[in-house]
């Protein structure tokens, strides 16, 4: 029996899929298990491959690894946003194009559900219950601890045709609204 996490659906977001810069967002505690080092090493490789002008990475969160990560990685297209209140976080979800979570271990990440509710395709590792919320229709599943797998996924999202990315966005919203809102989860739990 799976008792999933749930979120409240935000107002519908009107997305543009033809922006010259693809904005990726990571949201989470800056802790070892979130795979932030994997993300930062992938960003370095993405930039070295000529994608630095086409990508922006916003990392939201604080935690025990925050000072080490922010001091150790200085990439021109990375913004360390620190902690964010709900209003700021929801604005960043609306402004972003892709959610990325290279987590090493997880239950069912509520942040991924939040991002999906805002119409974001996701890049995520196959760990815990992530495959309950992410599939081929709305996500790119990456290998745990694999910088190269993440680089490939990021470049694929940047190069993806706008129609395909729009379909992934719509699939994310549909998955959350059909399966992971509080009323749906509560009804299924009661059954």
PDB file of C-alpha atoms in Angstrom:
ATOM      1  CA  UNK A   1       0.000   0.000   0.000  1.00  0.00           C
ATOM      2  CA  UNK A   2       1.365   3.392  -0.966  1.00  0.00           C
ATOM      3  CA  UNK A   3       0.303   6.378   1.098  1.00  0.00           C
ATOM      4  CA  UNK A   4       1.764   9.251  -0.905  1.00  0.00           C
ATOM      5  CA  UNK A   5       2.522  12.822   0.005  1.00  0.00           C
ATOM      6  CA  UNK A   6       0.169  15.454  -1.358  1.00  0.00           C
ATOM      7  CA  UNK A   7       0.090  19.142  -2.267  1.00  0.00           C
ATOM      8  CA  UNK A   8      -2.430  21.860  -2.951  1.00  0.00           C
ATOM      9  CA  UNK A   9      -2.775  22.774  -6.629  1.00  0.00           C
ATOM     10  CA  UNK A  10      -1.717  26.357  -7.367  1.00  0.00           C
ATOM     11  CA  UNK A  11      -3.503  28.542  -9.907  1.00  0.00           C
ATOM     12  CA  UNK A  12      -2.663  27.451 -13.454  1.00  0.00           C
ATOM     13  CA  UNK A  13       0.655  28.791 -14.732  1.00  0.00           C
ATOM     14  CA  UNK A  14       0.926  30.117 -18.267  1.00  0.00           C
ATOM     15  CA  UNK A  15       4.303  28.817 -19.450  1.00  0.00           C
ATOM     16  CA  UNK A  16       6.495  29.889 -22.346  1.00  0.00           C
ATOM     17  CA  UNK A  17       8.547  27.111 -23.875  1.00  0.00           C
ATOM     18  CA  UNK A  18      10.555  29.210 -26.338  1.00  0.00           C
ATOM     19  CA  UNK A  19      12.762  31.141 -23.913  1.00  0.00           C
ATOM     20  CA  UNK A  20      16.426  31.485 -24.955  1.00  0.00           C
ATOM     21  CA  UNK A  21      17.613  30.451 -21.463  1.00  0.00           C
ATOM     22  CA  UNK A  22      16.288  27.324 -19.749  1.00  0.00           C
ATOM     23  CA  UNK A  23      16.012  27.882 -16.000  1.00  0.00           C
ATOM     24  CA  UNK A  24      16.482  24.826 -13.803  1.00  0.00           C
ATOM     25  CA  UNK A  25      15.461  24.888 -10.157  1.00  0.00           C
ATOM     26  CA  UNK A  26      16.662  22.724  -7.286  1.00  0.00           C
ATOM     27  CA  UNK A  27      14.777  22.962  -3.997  1.00  0.00           C
ATOM     28  CA  UNK A  28      15.912  21.135  -0.917  1.00  0.00           C
ATOM     29  CA  UNK A  29      17.981  20.996   2.202  1.00  0.00           C
ATOM     30  CA  UNK A  30      21.672  21.434   1.504  1.00  0.00           C
ATOM     31  CA  UNK A  31      22.589  18.028   2.891  1.00  0.00           C
ATOM     32  CA  UNK A  32      24.675  15.151   1.560  1.00  0.00           C
ATOM     33  CA  UNK A  33      21.720  13.013   0.508  1.00  0.00           C
ATOM     34  CA  UNK A  34      20.340  15.609  -1.921  1.00  0.00           C
ATOM     35  CA  UNK A  35      23.147  15.086  -4.457  1.00  0.00           C
ATOM     36  CA  UNK A  36      24.061  18.762  -4.727  1.00  0.00           C
ATOM     37  CA  UNK A  37      27.711  17.921  -5.420  1.00  0.00           C
ATOM     38  CA  UNK A  38      26.526  15.784  -8.348  1.00  0.00           C
ATOM     39  CA  UNK A  39      24.456  18.725  -9.596  1.00  0.00           C
ATOM     40  CA  UNK A  40      27.320  21.192  -9.286  1.00  0.00           C
ATOM     41  CA  UNK A  41      29.780  18.897 -11.078  1.00  0.00           C
ATOM     42  CA  UNK A  42      27.174  18.384 -13.815  1.00  0.00           C
ATOM     43  CA  UNK A  43      26.738  22.152 -14.180  1.00  0.00           C
ATOM     44  CA  UNK A  44      30.500  22.540 -14.628  1.00  0.00           C
ATOM     45  CA  UNK A  45      30.423  19.950 -17.433  1.00  0.00           C
ATOM     46  CA  UNK A  46      27.322  21.506 -19.007  1.00  0.00           C
ATOM     47  CA  UNK A  47      29.042  24.887 -19.037  1.00  0.00           C
ATOM     48  CA  UNK A  48      32.234  23.395 -20.494  1.00  0.00           C
ATOM     49  CA  UNK A  49      30.094  21.891 -23.275  1.00  0.00           C
ATOM     50  CA  UNK A  50      28.931  25.332 -24.410  1.00  0.00           C
ATOM     51  CA  UNK A  51      25.583  25.479 -22.613  1.00  0.00           C
ATOM     52  CA  UNK A  52      26.405  28.229 -20.108  1.00  0.00           C
ATOM     53  CA  UNK A  53      24.582  30.888 -22.155  1.00  0.00           C
ATOM     54  CA  UNK A  54      21.527  28.632 -22.563  1.00  0.00           C
ATOM     55  CA  UNK A  55      21.072  27.631 -18.916  1.00  0.00           C
ATOM     56  CA  UNK A  56      20.484  29.126 -15.504  1.00  0.00           C
ATOM     57  CA  UNK A  57      20.394  27.153 -12.262  1.00  0.00           C
ATOM     58  CA  UNK A  58      18.607  28.416  -9.160  1.00  0.00           C
ATOM     59  CA  UNK A  59      19.334  26.462  -5.987  1.00  0.00           C
ATOM     60  CA  UNK A  60      16.908  27.112  -3.153  1.00  0.00           C
ATOM     61  CA  UNK A  61      17.573  25.946   0.373  1.00  0.00           C
ATOM     62  CA  UNK A  62      19.934  25.993   3.336  1.00  0.00           C
ATOM     63  CA  UNK A  63      21.504  23.319   5.478  1.00  0.00           C
ATOM     64  CA  UNK A  64      24.742  21.878   6.800  1.00  0.00           C
ATOM     65  CA  UNK A  65      26.401  21.750   3.354  1.00  0.00           C
ATOM     66  CA  UNK A  66      25.386  25.267   2.272  1.00  0.00           C
ATOM     67  CA  UNK A  67      28.593  27.123   3.162  1.00  0.00           C
ATOM     68  CA  UNK A  68      30.834  24.428   1.671  1.00  0.00           C
ATOM     69  CA  UNK A  69      28.837  24.248  -1.563  1.00  0.00           C
ATOM     70  CA  UNK A  70      28.543  28.011  -2.053  1.00  0.00           C
ATOM     71  CA  UNK A  71      32.257  28.533  -1.327  1.00  0.00           C
ATOM     72  CA  UNK A  72      33.407  25.590  -3.434  1.00  0.00           C
ATOM     73  CA  UNK A  73      31.423  26.167  -6.616  1.00  0.00           C
ATOM     74  CA  UNK A  74      31.417  29.452  -8.471  1.00  0.00           C
ATOM     75  CA  UNK A  75      29.658  29.077 -11.812  1.00  0.00           C
ATOM     76  CA  UNK A  76      28.390  32.198 -13.642  1.00  0.00           C
ATOM     77  CA  UNK A  77      24.946  30.747 -14.347  1.00  0.00           C
ATOM     78  CA  UNK A  78      24.240  29.508 -10.796  1.00  0.00           C
ATOM     79  CA  UNK A  79      22.206  31.458  -8.247  1.00  0.00           C
ATOM     80  CA  UNK A  80      22.251  30.312  -4.629  1.00  0.00           C
ATOM     81  CA  UNK A  81      18.921  31.677  -3.417  1.00  0.00           C
ATOM     82  CA  UNK A  82      19.280  30.454   0.173  1.00  0.00           C
ATOM     83  CA  UNK A  83      16.137  29.809   2.158  1.00  0.00           C
ATOM     84  CA  UNK A  84      12.887  31.050   0.672  1.00  0.00           C
ATOM     85  CA  UNK A  85       9.473  31.779   2.111  1.00  0.00           C
ATOM     86  CA  UNK A  86       6.451  30.278   0.347  1.00  0.00           C
ATOM     87  CA  UNK A  87       5.753  33.359  -1.760  1.00  0.00           C
ATOM     88  CA  UNK A  88       9.336  33.497  -3.064  1.00  0.00           C
ATOM     89  CA  UNK A  89       9.466  29.757  -3.655  1.00  0.00           C
ATOM     90  CA  UNK A  90       6.216  29.731  -5.605  1.00  0.00           C
ATOM     91  CA  UNK A  91       7.436  32.685  -7.705  1.00  0.00           C
ATOM     92  CA  UNK A  92      10.639  30.771  -8.490  1.00  0.00           C
ATOM     93  CA  UNK A  93       8.626  27.697  -9.529  1.00  0.00           C
ATOM     94  CA  UNK A  94       6.593  29.907 -11.893  1.00  0.00           C
ATOM     95  CA  UNK A  95       9.765  31.464 -13.375  1.00  0.00           C
ATOM     96  CA  UNK A  96      11.592  28.160 -13.853  1.00  0.00           C
ATOM     97  CA  UNK A  97      11.378  25.654 -16.685  1.00  0.00           C
ATOM     98  CA  UNK A  98      12.660  22.364 -15.226  1.00  0.00           C
ATOM     99  CA  UNK A  99      12.930  20.948 -11.703  1.00  0.00           C
ATOM    100  CA  UNK A 100      16.059  18.932 -10.897  1.00  0.00           C
ATOM    101  CA  UNK A 101      16.644  16.678  -7.883  1.00  0.00           C
ATOM    102  CA  UNK A 102      19.662  14.322  -8.106  1.00  0.00           C
ATOM    103  CA  UNK A 103      18.883  12.940  -4.661  1.00  0.00           C
ATOM    104  CA  UNK A 104      20.769   9.920  -3.328  1.00  0.00           C
ATOM    105  CA  UNK A 105      17.949   8.669  -1.125  1.00  0.00           C
ATOM    106  CA  UNK A 106      14.436   9.897  -0.553  1.00  0.00           C
ATOM    107  CA  UNK A 107      10.955   8.905   0.487  1.00  0.00           C
ATOM    108  CA  UNK A 108       8.561  10.699  -1.835  1.00  0.00           C
ATOM    109  CA  UNK A 109       9.873  14.234  -2.315  1.00  0.00           C
ATOM    110  CA  UNK A 110       7.128  16.773  -1.742  1.00  0.00           C
ATOM    111  CA  UNK A 111       9.228  19.417  -3.521  1.00  0.00           C
ATOM    112  CA  UNK A 112       8.971  17.381  -6.726  1.00  0.00           C
ATOM    113  CA  UNK A 113       5.175  17.309  -6.378  1.00  0.00           C
ATOM    114  CA  UNK A 114       5.151  21.067  -5.775  1.00  0.00           C
ATOM    115  CA  UNK A 115       7.276  21.672  -8.857  1.00  0.00           C
ATOM    116  CA  UNK A 116       5.087  19.382 -10.951  1.00  0.00           C
ATOM    117  CA  UNK A 117       1.960  21.183  -9.752  1.00  0.00           C
ATOM    118  CA  UNK A 118       3.468  24.322 -11.329  1.00  0.00           C
ATOM    119  CA  UNK A 119       3.881  22.476 -14.629  1.00  0.00           C
ATOM    120  CA  UNK A 120       7.582  21.715 -14.405  1.00  0.00           C
ATOM    121  CA  UNK A 121       9.066  18.650 -16.062  1.00  0.00           C
ATOM    122  CA  UNK A 122      11.460  16.940 -13.649  1.00  0.00           C
ATOM    123  CA  UNK A 123      14.917  15.434 -13.708  1.00  0.00           C
ATOM    124  CA  UNK A 124      15.141  13.020 -10.792  1.00  0.00           C
ATOM    125  CA  UNK A 125      16.880   9.873  -9.595  1.00  0.00           C
ATOM    126  CA  UNK A 126      15.145   6.525  -9.255  1.00  0.00           C
ATOM    127  CA  UNK A 127      15.159   6.278  -5.488  1.00  0.00           C
ATOM    128  CA  UNK A 128      12.490   5.813  -2.855  1.00  0.00           C
ATOM    129  CA  UNK A 129       9.044   6.413  -4.316  1.00  0.00           C
ATOM    130  CA  UNK A 130      10.119   8.878  -7.013  1.00  0.00           C
ATOM    131  CA  UNK A 131       8.851   6.628  -9.795  1.00  0.00           C
ATOM    132  CA  UNK A 132       5.362   6.906  -8.313  1.00  0.00           C
ATOM    133  CA  UNK A 133       5.338  10.551  -9.394  1.00  0.00           C
ATOM    134  CA  UNK A 134       7.835  10.669 -12.252  1.00  0.00           C
ATOM    135  CA  UNK A 135       7.654   8.730 -15.502  1.00  0.00           C
ATOM    136  CA  UNK A 136       8.656   8.966 -19.142  1.00  0.00           C
ATOM    137  CA  UNK A 137       5.785  11.345 -19.840  1.00  0.00           C
ATOM    138  CA  UNK A 138       6.910  14.079 -17.407  1.00  0.00           C
ATOM    139  CA  UNK A 139      10.467  13.287 -16.339  1.00  0.00           C
ATOM    140  CA  UNK A 140      13.947  12.204 -17.209  1.00  0.00           C
ATOM    141  CA  UNK A 141      15.091   9.583 -14.730  1.00  0.00           C
ATOM    142  CA  UNK A 142      18.819   9.740 -14.016  1.00  0.00           C
ATOM    143  CA  UNK A 143      21.252   7.309 -12.433  1.00  0.00           C
ATOM    144  CA  UNK A 144      22.087   7.917  -8.799  1.00  0.00           C
ATOM    145  CA  UNK A 145      25.505   9.587  -8.272  1.00  0.00           C
ATOM    146  CA  UNK A 146      26.061   9.851 -12.054  1.00  0.00           C
ATOM    147  CA  UNK A 147      27.288  13.258 -13.151  1.00  0.00           C
ATOM    148  CA  UNK A 148      27.243  12.162 -16.799  1.00  0.00           C
ATOM    149  CA  UNK A 149      23.646  10.953 -16.578  1.00  0.00           C
ATOM    150  CA  UNK A 150      22.623  14.341 -15.194  1.00  0.00           C
ATOM    151  CA  UNK A 151      24.618  16.240 -17.845  1.00  0.00           C
ATOM    152  CA  UNK A 152      22.842  14.255 -20.559  1.00  0.00           C
ATOM    153  CA  UNK A 153      19.433  14.990 -19.007  1.00  0.00           C
ATOM    154  CA  UNK A 154      20.113  18.730 -18.671  1.00  0.00           C
ATOM    155  CA  UNK A 155      21.326  19.021 -22.270  1.00  0.00           C
ATOM    156  CA  UNK A 156      18.344  16.976 -23.477  1.00  0.00           C
ATOM    157  CA  UNK A 157      15.940  19.368 -21.737  1.00  0.00           C
ATOM    158  CA  UNK A 158      17.680  22.426 -23.217  1.00  0.00           C
ATOM    159  CA  UNK A 159      17.639  20.940 -26.728  1.00  0.00           C
ATOM    160  CA  UNK A 160      14.123  19.496 -26.458  1.00  0.00           C
ATOM    161  CA  UNK A 161      11.518  20.718 -28.935  1.00  0.00           C
ATOM    162  CA  UNK A 162       9.068  23.118 -27.303  1.00  0.00           C
ATOM    163  CA  UNK A 163       6.087  20.864 -28.110  1.00  0.00           C
ATOM    164  CA  UNK A 164       7.706  17.938 -26.287  1.00  0.00           C
ATOM    165  CA  UNK A 165       8.543  20.060 -23.245  1.00  0.00           C
ATOM    166  CA  UNK A 166       4.967  21.418 -23.235  1.00  0.00           C
ATOM    167  CA  UNK A 167       3.627  17.855 -23.194  1.00  0.00           C
ATOM    168  CA  UNK A 168       5.888  17.031 -20.234  1.00  0.00           C
ATOM    169  CA  UNK A 169       4.646  20.133 -18.436  1.00  0.00           C
ATOM    170  CA  UNK A 170       1.024  19.167 -18.989  1.00  0.00           C
ATOM    171  CA  UNK A 171       1.734  15.595 -17.848  1.00  0.00           C
ATOM    172  CA  UNK A 172       3.244  16.887 -14.595  1.00  0.00           C
ATOM    173  CA  UNK A 173       0.151  18.949 -13.812  1.00  0.00           C
ATOM    174  CA  UNK A 174      -2.166  16.066 -14.711  1.00  0.00           C
ATOM    175  CA  UNK A 175      -0.274  13.573 -12.525  1.00  0.00           C
ATOM    176  CA  UNK A 176      -0.475  15.843  -9.484  1.00  0.00           C
ATOM    177  CA  UNK A 177      -4.087  16.920  -9.967  1.00  0.00           C
ATOM    178  CA  UNK A 178      -5.227  13.314 -10.564  1.00  0.00           C
ATOM    179  CA  UNK A 179      -3.178  11.536  -7.902  1.00  0.00           C
ATOM    180  CA  UNK A 180      -1.442  13.800  -5.393  1.00  0.00           C
ATOM    181  CA  UNK A 181      -3.801  16.510  -4.160  1.00  0.00           C
ATOM    182  CA  UNK A 182      -5.008  16.344  -0.568  1.00  0.00           C
ATOM    183  CA  UNK A 183      -8.618  15.429  -1.467  1.00  0.00           C
ATOM    184  CA  UNK A 184      -7.500  12.585  -3.771  1.00  0.00           C
ATOM    185  CA  UNK A 185      -4.919  11.237  -1.328  1.00  0.00           C
ATOM    186  CA  UNK A 186      -7.364  11.480   1.586  1.00  0.00           C
ATOM    187  CA  UNK A 187     -10.095   9.629  -0.341  1.00  0.00           C
ATOM    188  CA  UNK A 188      -7.682   6.871  -1.391  1.00  0.00           C
ATOM    189  CA  UNK A 189      -6.361   6.617   2.163  1.00  0.00           C
ATOM    190  CA  UNK A 190      -9.910   6.260   3.496  1.00  0.00           C
ATOM    191  CA  UNK A 191     -10.658   3.504   0.978  1.00  0.00           C
TER     192      UNK A 191
END
